[in-house]
């Protein structure tokens, strides 16, 4: 048997009422008009009330609400008892009175009867002030609205299962109501606390209610006690959305909830009270619920934060209660926990349905005004997609993601609500800039033991004294220069225990706040210069190679002229002809000029020339013969004209191929180009001939009037005849000697025309 002091007092009060003559024997009753009603027939003991030690202010008003009596009870009961007579079998009865004095107060007593309804003629006695129908068969209260004088109604031990909220309408004088032991299941909202009612004592104990309406516990008018003892109430509901008005005073009384199935204290927050502190101001109530198996969770905490005198008042048995759940605190009394300052243990665990990430532990901790999400070591590979939101403290998140495998610090909208973020012991190497920018400025950050080599600049808005990075070796570059300012301006030194950021440089590891720009930027400058130079060079080389390729024949000709001339040998005297004359003999004008002018002139000067269209022996294989004569010629005289090189294969092209081939192979051979049609460089399709023209190695035909022949002759050099006067009959013989003597040096060894490679 656990009773609170108050319950004891209340019981004492009730018993004092019952033992009235003894208790108040010498007490004087004086008229009293309640503050919240128009009752004129009340008398209150003149004796100073013994103050209730737990009541906030035990005023005379409070005292009279509980102890006043109507004048027909003082000093002794003066009511006239009505008689009752069953008029039908099914519990229908009538009342009557032997005394016929209409101004008298009546009372009705009928216990252990069979009444199934209120007596049918009860409205004939509007002066009834007391009805006691205990232990009957009533299934409903019935229509009592005609009994405006009714002061005391007792319907205990009946079978009333439901009481609607219009039942007591009009009973403005009703002060005491007892409906105990009825199997009552439902008491409609605002049934006993409607504004027109002033019920001072209501007793609904020993019924079957599972829930109780909030509006039946809170009244604007004073009351002494409302009792819901020994029901099966586990929750307080608010179906009609009753609201406590913070601008009103709810002077109240005591609500007795002993012997129910509660596990937590009344959650006023879900009943629309946003600030428990307001409750302490407006509610002069006491709730009595000593025998609850208390769950010490977040719902309890707000009350424990209230000033002690307020908790003591509201929560009557507060000093005697202990936790039942969670198991780790079972048996610990709440006042002890409060004294030890351990209000932080009053938490509510959040489930996956409440958006707690899988495998994580989430809870809501009113003492710290925060929601904690603890995902330590659960194998996360990325930041959780969501965390609990929408509760009162989800804008103050403590996120513990340490010891996971997170590699990227990604963008999550909840990061903006984080006040603590522990990312230590992960593998973070990259950061999303949005994510860092979302972090509040004064966040408590821990990024120790991760894999990053760069600290993103977005961190510079954060306080280095609250951002722990641990020992990080940074890949410093010009872009990390900001860290020096960051570290110096915001006093990283004082917080050296938080982070030790060092740069890797040529001079070894240097703390970021001591780094100089040169240390981190110079190396990069050199690298940049080198790379620029390198790229310029490589471009240049590319261009040179391109040009060299484009002008490869020009280069070859120049090279031949300036570097390879010394290797000219004297084999010239072994050859048959001074020059092989190659030209397009289909061009009549050209042929006539060549044969009649050029060749004639040169032969007259003693040169021996081979002109294919003139000297080819009839019946010979033309290509072989040409090749042989090319081999036998010291120089090649090319007469360029419009048709010398064309796309179709012509004889001149074949001649040219062999000529060039020989020219390449033997240094002493030479090509003399006469530009008959004065062709421009661009008009030459063959790149080799173009090179001659471009280099100006050709002899301009327009020159002929002055010194064309002189130039040609000087290029041809002295004619063979003058060097080798023994005549060409001996040439072959000499050649044979040469072959045997000098081997591969002699051009004749290469005469085999099929073996000449045409590289072009
Ligand atoms: C606390 O409970 C004990 C019995 O369990 C009782 O004797 C005591 O009076 C109670 N104290 C209060 C303040 O209710
Ligand atoms: C008290 O009487 C006044 C007028 O006499 C009336 O307006 C008021 O409603 C009454 N109050 C109650 C609670 O009956
Ligand atoms: C009520 O008690 C006070 C003293 O406590 C006394 O002065 C007063 O006369 C009493 N009133 C009546 C009506 O007895
Ligand atoms: C009726 O009752 C009142 C009050 O009890 C009393 O004053 C009055 O004399 C009675 N009248 C009769 C006729 O008995
Ligand atoms: C109760 O009876 C009165 C007449 O006495 C009537 O006006 C009223 O409507 C009845 N109320 C209900 C709920 O039946
Ligand atoms: C009376 O009860 C009904 C439900 O039984 C509810 O809807 C209604 O709001 C209540 N009336 C008042 C004045 O609370
Ligand atoms: C009390 O209510 C619970 C459900 O809230 C129910 O399971 C239990 O049977 C009820 N107990 C009694 C005695 O009615
Ligand atoms: C409520 O009580 C406070 C003092 O306890 C008082 O100042 C205030 O006027 C009261 N408000 C109302 C509406 O009665
Ligand atoms: C919350 O969960 C932890 C285990 O995850 C448990 O030990 C604790 O008792 C729970 N607390 C509450 C109030 O349910
Ligand atoms: C947020 O939570 C921290 C504890 O992590 C607490 O100190 C702080 O007061 C809370 N902030 C607010 C605004 O409630
Ligand atoms: C992280 O990943 C490695 C393998 O990649 C694994 O061995 C280790 O257990 C993981 N750590 C956690 C905390 O899951
Ligand atoms: C980052 O998250 C915010 C908020 O969820 C969103 O508005 C933004 O588009 C995201 N940015 C990127 C790049 O995902």
Tab-separated table of N, CA and C and ligand atoms in Angstrom, residues 162 165-166 188-190 215 240, ligand 6:
chain	number	residue	atom	x	y	z
A	162	UNK	N	-21.635	4.423	-20.085
A	162	UNK	CA	-21.301	5.590	-20.897
A	162	UNK	C	-21.968	6.827	-20.298
A	165	UNK	N	-21.739	14.019	-22.733
A	165	UNK	CA	-21.372	15.323	-22.175
A	165	UNK	C	-22.539	16.306	-22.060
A	166	UNK	N	-23.768	15.833	-22.370
A	166	UNK	CA	-24.929	16.692	-22.074
A	166	UNK	C	-25.666	16.194	-20.830
A	188	UNK	N	-17.496	11.087	-21.939
A	188	UNK	CA	-17.318	11.967	-23.094
A	188	UNK	C	-16.535	13.220	-22.703
A	189	UNK	N	-15.882	13.821	-23.699
A	189	UNK	CA	-15.079	15.006	-23.391
A	189	UNK	C	-15.909	16.121	-22.748
A	190	UNK	N	-15.270	16.829	-21.843
A	190	UNK	CA	-15.877	17.992	-21.176
A	190	UNK	C	-17.199	17.665	-20.477
A	215	UNK	N	-9.768	16.931	-21.399
A	215	UNK	CA	-10.708	17.993	-21.018
A	215	UNK	C	-11.489	17.652	-19.759
A	240	UNK	N	-11.439	16.186	-28.397
A	240	UNK	CA	-12.068	17.446	-28.813
A	240	UNK	C	-11.068	18.591	-28.882
B	6	LIG	C1	-19.413	16.167	-26.374
B	6	LIG	O1	-18.988	14.887	-26.768
B	6	LIG	C2	-18.913	14.724	-28.152
B	6	LIG	C3	-18.508	13.300	-28.413
B	6	LIG	O2	-19.188	12.443	-27.581
B	6	LIG	C4	-17.901	15.694	-28.710
B	6	LIG	O3	-17.858	15.585	-30.101
B	6	LIG	C5	-18.256	17.103	-28.338
B	6	LIG	O4	-17.251	17.977	-28.758
B	6	LIG	C6	-18.397	17.202	-26.860
B	6	LIG	N1	-18.896	18.528	-26.492
B	6	LIG	C7	-18.120	19.400	-25.841
B	6	LIG	C8	-18.760	20.707	-25.515
B	6	LIG	O5	-17.004	19.105	-25.473
